[in-house]
Short mmCIF file of C-alpha atoms and ligand atoms in Angstrom, two decimals:
data_model
loop_
_atom_site.label_atom_id
_atom_site.label_comp_id
_atom_site.label_asym_id
_atom_site.label_seq_id
_atom_site.Cartn_x
_atom_site.Cartn_y
_atom_site.Cartn_z
CA MET J 12 76.15 92.58 82.56
CA ILE J 13 76.73 89.10 81.53
CA THR J 14 77.09 87.40 84.88
CA GLU J 15 73.09 87.25 86.66
CA THR J 16 74.35 86.36 90.10
CA ALA J 17 76.39 88.44 92.79
CA VAL J 18 79.87 88.72 92.76
CA THR J 19 82.24 89.34 96.19
CA GLU J 20 85.38 90.54 96.10
CA ASN J 21 87.35 91.47 98.64
CA ALA J 22 89.29 94.92 99.20
CA PRO J 23 92.02 93.89 101.39
CA ALA J 24 94.34 96.55 103.40
CA LYS J 25 97.09 97.91 101.70
CA ILE J 26 99.77 98.86 103.74
CA ASN J 27 103.47 100.83 102.78
CA LEU J 28 105.90 98.44 104.14
CA ALA J 29 108.39 101.12 103.45
CA LEU J 30 107.61 104.51 101.75
CA HIS J 31 110.56 107.59 100.44
CA VAL J 32 109.46 110.91 99.21
CA ARG J 33 111.82 111.90 96.14
CA ALA J 34 110.58 114.81 95.00
CA ARG J 35 107.70 117.20 94.79
CA ARG J 36 106.69 117.55 91.45
CA SER J 37 105.44 120.42 89.53
CA ASP J 38 101.26 118.73 88.91
CA GLY J 39 101.04 118.62 92.91
CA TYR J 40 101.50 115.47 93.04
CA HIS J 41 104.97 113.65 95.22
CA GLU J 42 107.80 111.27 93.47
CA LEU J 43 107.93 108.38 95.30
CA GLU J 44 109.82 104.64 95.96
CA THR J 45 107.20 102.53 97.78
CA LEU J 46 106.76 98.99 99.04
CA PHE J 47 103.09 98.28 99.25
CA ALA J 48 102.25 94.96 100.77
CA PHE J 49 98.66 94.09 101.47
CA VAL J 50 97.42 91.92 104.42
CA THR J 51 94.71 89.50 104.36
CA ASP J 52 91.67 91.01 105.89
CA GLY J 53 89.72 94.27 105.15
CA ASP J 54 86.45 95.19 103.17
CA THR J 55 84.55 93.47 100.78
CA VAL J 56 82.48 94.64 97.81
CA THR J 57 79.55 92.64 95.84
CA LEU J 58 78.16 93.78 92.91
CA ALA J 59 74.68 92.06 91.88
CA PRO J 60 72.97 92.89 88.29
CA GLY J 61 70.56 96.03 88.34
CA PRO J 62 70.95 99.60 88.12
CA LEU J 63 73.88 101.42 89.51
CA SER J 64 73.84 102.06 93.12
CA LEU J 65 76.25 101.66 96.38
CA ALA J 66 74.59 100.69 100.16
CA ILE J 67 77.24 101.06 102.76
CA THR J 68 77.46 98.19 105.87
CA GLY J 69 79.91 97.54 107.80
CA PRO J 70 81.09 98.84 111.31
CA PHE J 71 83.01 101.70 109.69
CA SER J 72 79.68 102.56 107.54
CA ALA J 73 79.00 105.58 109.56
CA GLY J 74 79.53 109.13 107.98
CA LEU J 75 80.48 107.53 104.42
CA SER J 76 77.25 108.17 101.55
CA GLY J 77 76.45 105.38 98.90
CA GLU J 78 76.25 108.23 96.47
CA GLY J 79 78.04 111.15 94.15
CA ASP J 80 82.07 111.03 94.76
CA ASN J 81 82.18 107.51 96.30
CA LEU J 82 85.51 105.92 94.91
CA VAL J 83 83.42 102.37 93.89
CA LEU J 84 80.95 104.84 92.10
CA ARG J 85 83.33 106.71 90.23
CA ALA J 86 84.69 103.22 89.12
CA ALA J 87 81.58 101.89 87.70
CA ARG J 88 81.11 104.93 85.67
CA ALA J 89 85.08 105.15 84.66
CA PHE J 90 84.29 100.91 84.03
CA ALA J 91 81.36 101.74 81.59
CA ALA J 92 82.67 104.78 79.82
CA ALA J 93 86.24 102.80 78.90
CA PHE J 94 84.50 99.81 78.14
CA ASP J 95 81.53 101.63 76.06
CA ARG J 96 79.13 99.41 78.65
CA PRO J 97 76.12 101.05 80.37
CA GLU J 98 76.43 102.25 83.95
CA SER J 99 74.61 99.40 85.74
CA GLY J 100 75.75 97.19 88.95
CA THR J 101 74.01 97.52 92.42
CA PHE J 102 77.00 97.50 95.06
CA THR J 103 77.02 96.50 98.75
CA LEU J 104 80.51 97.83 100.80
CA ASP J 105 80.82 95.97 104.15
CA LYS J 106 83.46 99.07 105.08
CA HIS J 107 85.42 97.29 108.10
CA LEU J 108 88.90 100.05 107.74
CA PRO J 109 88.77 102.56 108.82
CA VAL J 110 88.47 105.59 106.84
CA ALA J 111 91.05 108.01 105.98
CA SER J 112 93.73 106.19 107.64
CA GLY J 113 96.50 105.37 105.80
CA ILE J 114 95.89 101.63 104.18
CA GLY J 115 93.79 102.11 101.19
CA GLY J 116 90.11 101.36 102.13
CA GLY J 117 88.24 103.21 99.69
CA SER J 118 91.61 102.81 97.21
CA ALA J 119 91.29 99.17 97.65
CA ASP J 120 87.17 99.12 97.24
CA ALA J 121 88.07 100.71 94.18
CA ALA J 122 89.89 98.19 93.03
CA ALA J 123 87.89 95.45 94.17
CA ALA J 124 84.87 97.23 92.10
CA LEU J 125 86.55 96.89 89.13
CA ARG J 126 87.76 93.57 89.41
CA ALA J 127 84.00 92.78 90.48
CA LEU J 128 83.08 94.55 86.98
CA ALA J 129 85.43 92.75 84.84
CA ARG J 130 84.86 89.38 86.11
CA ALA J 131 81.20 90.02 85.94
CA ASN J 132 82.19 91.19 82.17
CA ALA J 133 83.77 88.72 81.46
CA ILE J 134 87.54 90.91 81.18
CA ALA J 135 90.25 89.37 82.36
CA THR J 136 91.36 91.47 85.72
CA ASP J 137 94.81 92.21 84.21
CA ASP J 138 93.50 93.84 81.44
CA PRO J 139 95.79 97.00 81.08
CA ARG J 140 92.50 99.03 80.84
CA LEU J 141 91.66 98.30 83.82
CA PHE J 142 94.70 100.28 84.73
CA GLU J 143 94.45 103.02 83.05
CA ILE J 144 90.71 103.27 85.04
CA ALA J 145 92.97 102.96 88.47
CA ALA J 146 95.41 105.32 87.75
CA ALA J 147 92.87 107.90 86.83
CA LEU J 148 90.91 107.42 90.19
CA GLY J 149 94.01 107.55 92.81
CA SER J 150 97.46 107.07 93.00
CA ASP J 151 96.79 103.71 94.96
CA ILE J 152 94.17 102.57 93.29
CA PRO J 153 96.93 100.35 90.95
CA ALA J 154 98.81 98.69 93.28
CA CYS J 155 95.46 97.50 95.13
CA LEU J 156 94.01 95.92 91.20
CA LEU J 157 97.56 94.35 91.45
CA GLY J 158 96.81 93.02 95.08
CA ARG J 159 100.17 91.62 95.69
CA THR J 160 103.52 92.95 97.26
CA ALA J 161 105.18 95.27 94.80
CA ILE J 162 107.38 98.21 94.77
CA GLY J 163 105.56 101.37 93.49
CA ARG J 164 106.98 104.38 92.04
CA GLY J 165 106.05 108.13 90.61
CA ARG J 166 103.00 108.83 92.27
CA GLY J 167 102.56 104.99 92.93
CA GLU J 168 101.10 103.63 89.40
CA ARG J 169 104.49 102.73 87.94
CA LEU J 170 104.23 98.46 89.71
CA VAL J 171 106.58 96.13 89.89
CA PRO J 172 105.95 93.28 91.82
CA LEU J 173 107.46 90.87 93.86
CA ASP J 174 107.43 87.83 96.47
CA GLY J 175 106.90 88.99 99.86
CA PRO J 176 107.03 87.40 103.28
CA THR J 177 103.73 85.63 103.37
CA GLY J 178 101.74 85.22 106.29
CA MET J 179 104.05 86.86 108.41
CA PRO J 180 101.89 88.05 111.55
CA VAL J 181 100.92 91.62 111.37
CA LEU J 182 99.23 93.81 113.92
CA LEU J 183 97.59 97.44 112.35
CA VAL J 184 96.53 100.03 115.22
CA ASN J 185 94.88 103.43 114.52
CA PRO J 186 94.20 105.69 117.00
CA GLY J 187 90.21 107.48 115.54
CA VAL J 188 92.02 110.35 113.89
CA ALA J 189 91.22 110.71 109.97
CA VAL J 190 94.29 112.45 108.68
CA SER J 191 94.11 114.19 105.27
CA THR J 192 96.69 112.53 102.82
CA ALA J 193 97.02 116.06 100.97
CA ALA J 194 97.25 117.03 104.34
CA VAL J 195 100.57 114.93 105.04
CA PHE J 196 102.23 115.52 101.06
CA LYS J 197 101.97 119.36 101.73
CA ALA J 198 103.68 119.10 105.24
CA TRP J 199 106.81 117.06 103.82
CA ASP J 200 109.48 119.08 104.79
CA GLY J 201 111.01 118.49 100.76
CA LEU J 202 113.99 117.01 101.64
CA ASP J 203 115.05 114.06 99.75
CA LEU J 204 116.40 111.43 102.05
CA GLY J 205 117.67 108.81 99.69
CA PRO J 206 115.95 105.91 97.13
CA MET J 207 115.23 103.19 98.94
CA PRO J 208 117.13 99.87 98.68
CA ASP J 209 117.09 97.12 96.58
CA GLY J 210 116.38 93.55 97.23
CA GLU J 211 114.40 91.14 99.07
CA ALA J 212 110.72 92.68 100.48
CA LEU J 213 111.84 91.76 104.17
CA HIS J 214 115.24 93.39 103.80
CA VAL J 215 114.51 96.39 101.67
CA ALA J 216 111.24 97.03 104.94
CA LEU J 217 113.62 96.66 107.09
CA ASP J 218 116.47 99.22 106.00
CA ALA J 219 113.96 101.67 104.75
CA ARG J 220 111.97 104.15 105.88
CA ASN J 221 108.66 106.43 105.84
CA ASP J 222 109.44 109.64 104.87
CA LEU J 223 105.64 111.18 105.67
CA GLU J 224 105.82 109.88 109.08
CA PRO J 225 107.13 113.73 110.63
CA SER J 226 104.55 115.32 108.80
CA ALA J 227 102.05 112.84 109.82
CA ARG J 228 102.55 113.28 113.63
CA ARG J 229 102.99 116.38 113.61
CA LEU J 230 99.26 116.85 112.03
CA ALA J 231 98.10 113.85 114.17
CA PRO J 232 100.15 113.56 117.48
CA GLU J 233 97.93 110.37 118.58
CA ILE J 234 101.11 108.56 116.16
CA ASP J 235 103.59 108.97 118.45
CA GLY J 236 101.50 107.10 121.00
CA VAL J 237 100.66 104.86 118.60
CA LEU J 238 104.41 104.38 117.60
CA ALA J 239 105.45 103.91 121.09
CA LEU J 240 102.61 101.23 122.08
CA LEU J 241 103.98 99.57 119.19
CA SER J 242 107.23 99.35 119.55
CA VAL J 243 107.45 97.46 122.83
CA GLY J 244 107.42 93.72 123.22
CA ASP J 245 109.96 93.75 120.18
CA PRO J 246 108.73 93.25 116.79
CA LEU J 247 110.01 93.02 113.77
CA LEU J 248 109.28 96.45 112.42
CA ALA J 249 106.65 99.05 113.38
CA ARG J 250 105.68 101.82 111.15
CA MET J 251 103.54 104.14 110.19
CA SER J 252 101.95 103.17 106.36
CA GLY J 253 101.03 105.55 103.67
CA SER J 254 99.94 108.95 105.27
CA GLY J 255 98.75 107.88 108.72
CA ALA J 256 97.30 107.62 111.32
CA THR J 257 97.05 103.60 111.47
CA CYS J 258 100.57 101.78 112.17
CA PHE J 259 102.00 98.51 111.73
CA ALA J 260 103.92 96.20 113.32
CA LEU J 261 105.71 92.87 111.76
CA TYR J 262 106.08 90.21 114.27
CA ALA J 263 108.10 87.18 114.22
CA THR J 264 105.33 84.46 115.57
CA VAL J 265 101.35 84.69 116.64
CA ALA J 266 101.98 84.41 120.15
CA ASP J 267 104.14 87.44 119.62
CA ARG J 268 101.21 89.54 117.99
CA ALA J 269 98.58 88.60 120.17
CA ALA J 270 100.44 89.75 123.37
CA ALA J 271 101.09 93.09 121.99
CA ALA J 272 97.63 92.98 120.49
CA GLU J 273 96.38 92.36 124.12
CA ARG J 274 99.07 95.02 125.22
CA ILE J 275 97.72 97.96 123.57
CA ARG J 276 93.16 96.75 123.84
CA ALA J 277 93.67 97.24 127.20
CA ALA J 278 96.17 100.72 127.59
CA GLN J 279 94.03 102.17 124.69
CA PRO J 280 90.81 100.10 124.22
CA GLY J 281 89.03 102.89 122.17
CA TYR J 282 92.30 102.57 119.02
CA TRP J 283 90.96 99.79 116.08
CA CYS J 284 93.15 97.66 116.58
CA LEU J 285 93.54 94.46 113.98
CA GLU J 286 95.57 91.41 114.11
CA THR J 287 96.26 89.72 110.08
CA ALA J 288 98.65 88.71 108.44
CA LEU J 289 100.66 89.64 105.23
CA ALA J 290 99.00 88.28 101.97
O1 LIG K 315 95.86 110.33 94.03
P1 LIG K 315 95.00 110.15 95.22
O2 LIG K 315 94.13 111.47 95.04
O3 LIG K 315 94.64 109.05 96.11
O4 LIG K 315 95.91 111.57 96.28
C1 LIG K 315 95.09 112.04 96.93
C2 LIG K 315 95.99 113.12 97.33
O5 LIG K 315 97.60 112.64 98.00
C3 LIG K 315 96.58 113.79 96.15
O6 LIG K 315 95.85 114.76 96.41
C4 LIG K 315 97.59 114.40 96.45
O7 LIG K 315 98.02 115.83 97.48
C5 LIG K 315 98.70 113.91 97.55
N1 LIG K 315 99.28 112.59 96.88
C6 LIG K 315 101.03 113.17 95.93
N2 LIG K 315 101.77 112.31 95.88
C7 LIG K 315 101.28 111.52 95.58
C8 LIG K 315 100.22 111.06 95.96
C9 LIG K 315 99.38 111.17 96.73
O8 LIG K 315 100.45 114.40 96.72
N3 LIG K 315 102.10 110.08 94.72
#
């Protein structure tokens, strides 16, 4: 590392405003068309000089291990190999996003670790090698590295940025059930329901679907209840993100979002509920 001071990077939650599954591939992945967006809240990753290690703090740290195959450590090892540097970096992950929940927490953390390592080593954060490392680590990690609204194709790693409705109020709700991405993709019925529409981001989102919703709802019926709660009060859009179980709603005003959050917290005090905005 070149820097001698700690570097902190935000790891914002990702949402899939739309997710069309077009085909099952022979490599075990699925061909997607998805609209990635990011919110203004999430985890944070801090990198300080020192031997490679990971400490995890925050409300969702329980059950996560700072050893072995955590994506932050895998990202650090892949960075060292790709840039021919010693494996190093004392990482702290402050975990505020629920795990295995369709909002890319682990992917966002890995992307933040790569950005922190790049900054600490005077490497541009848009260096194509970082995107190669990201794609090898996970399908959503290139989008998280880019960190802005984008269309994703292929596994989700072929990205085209576009302007999004920055600042739009968003509510994220998770019922507290972890969902396996691989299991949800496996349970997809294989029917191609057609391409994602073209155009401006909000228009695409409103006209599109999340094709993983039916299979995720079968595996985690709690998602039905979350979507029913989010559909009350006239949101612009209520939909599941990624492979679930987190769902999101978009609102015209902060007051609409606050009213929905209050209602959902009263109905389901155990649900995780984050009032945030599109980045
Ligand atoms: O790429 P990542 O490791 O995050 O993906 C987790 C799992 O989700 C994969 O092993 C695969 O089963 C499924 N997946 C998929 N098609 C994609 C992305 C993920 O089938 N485009």
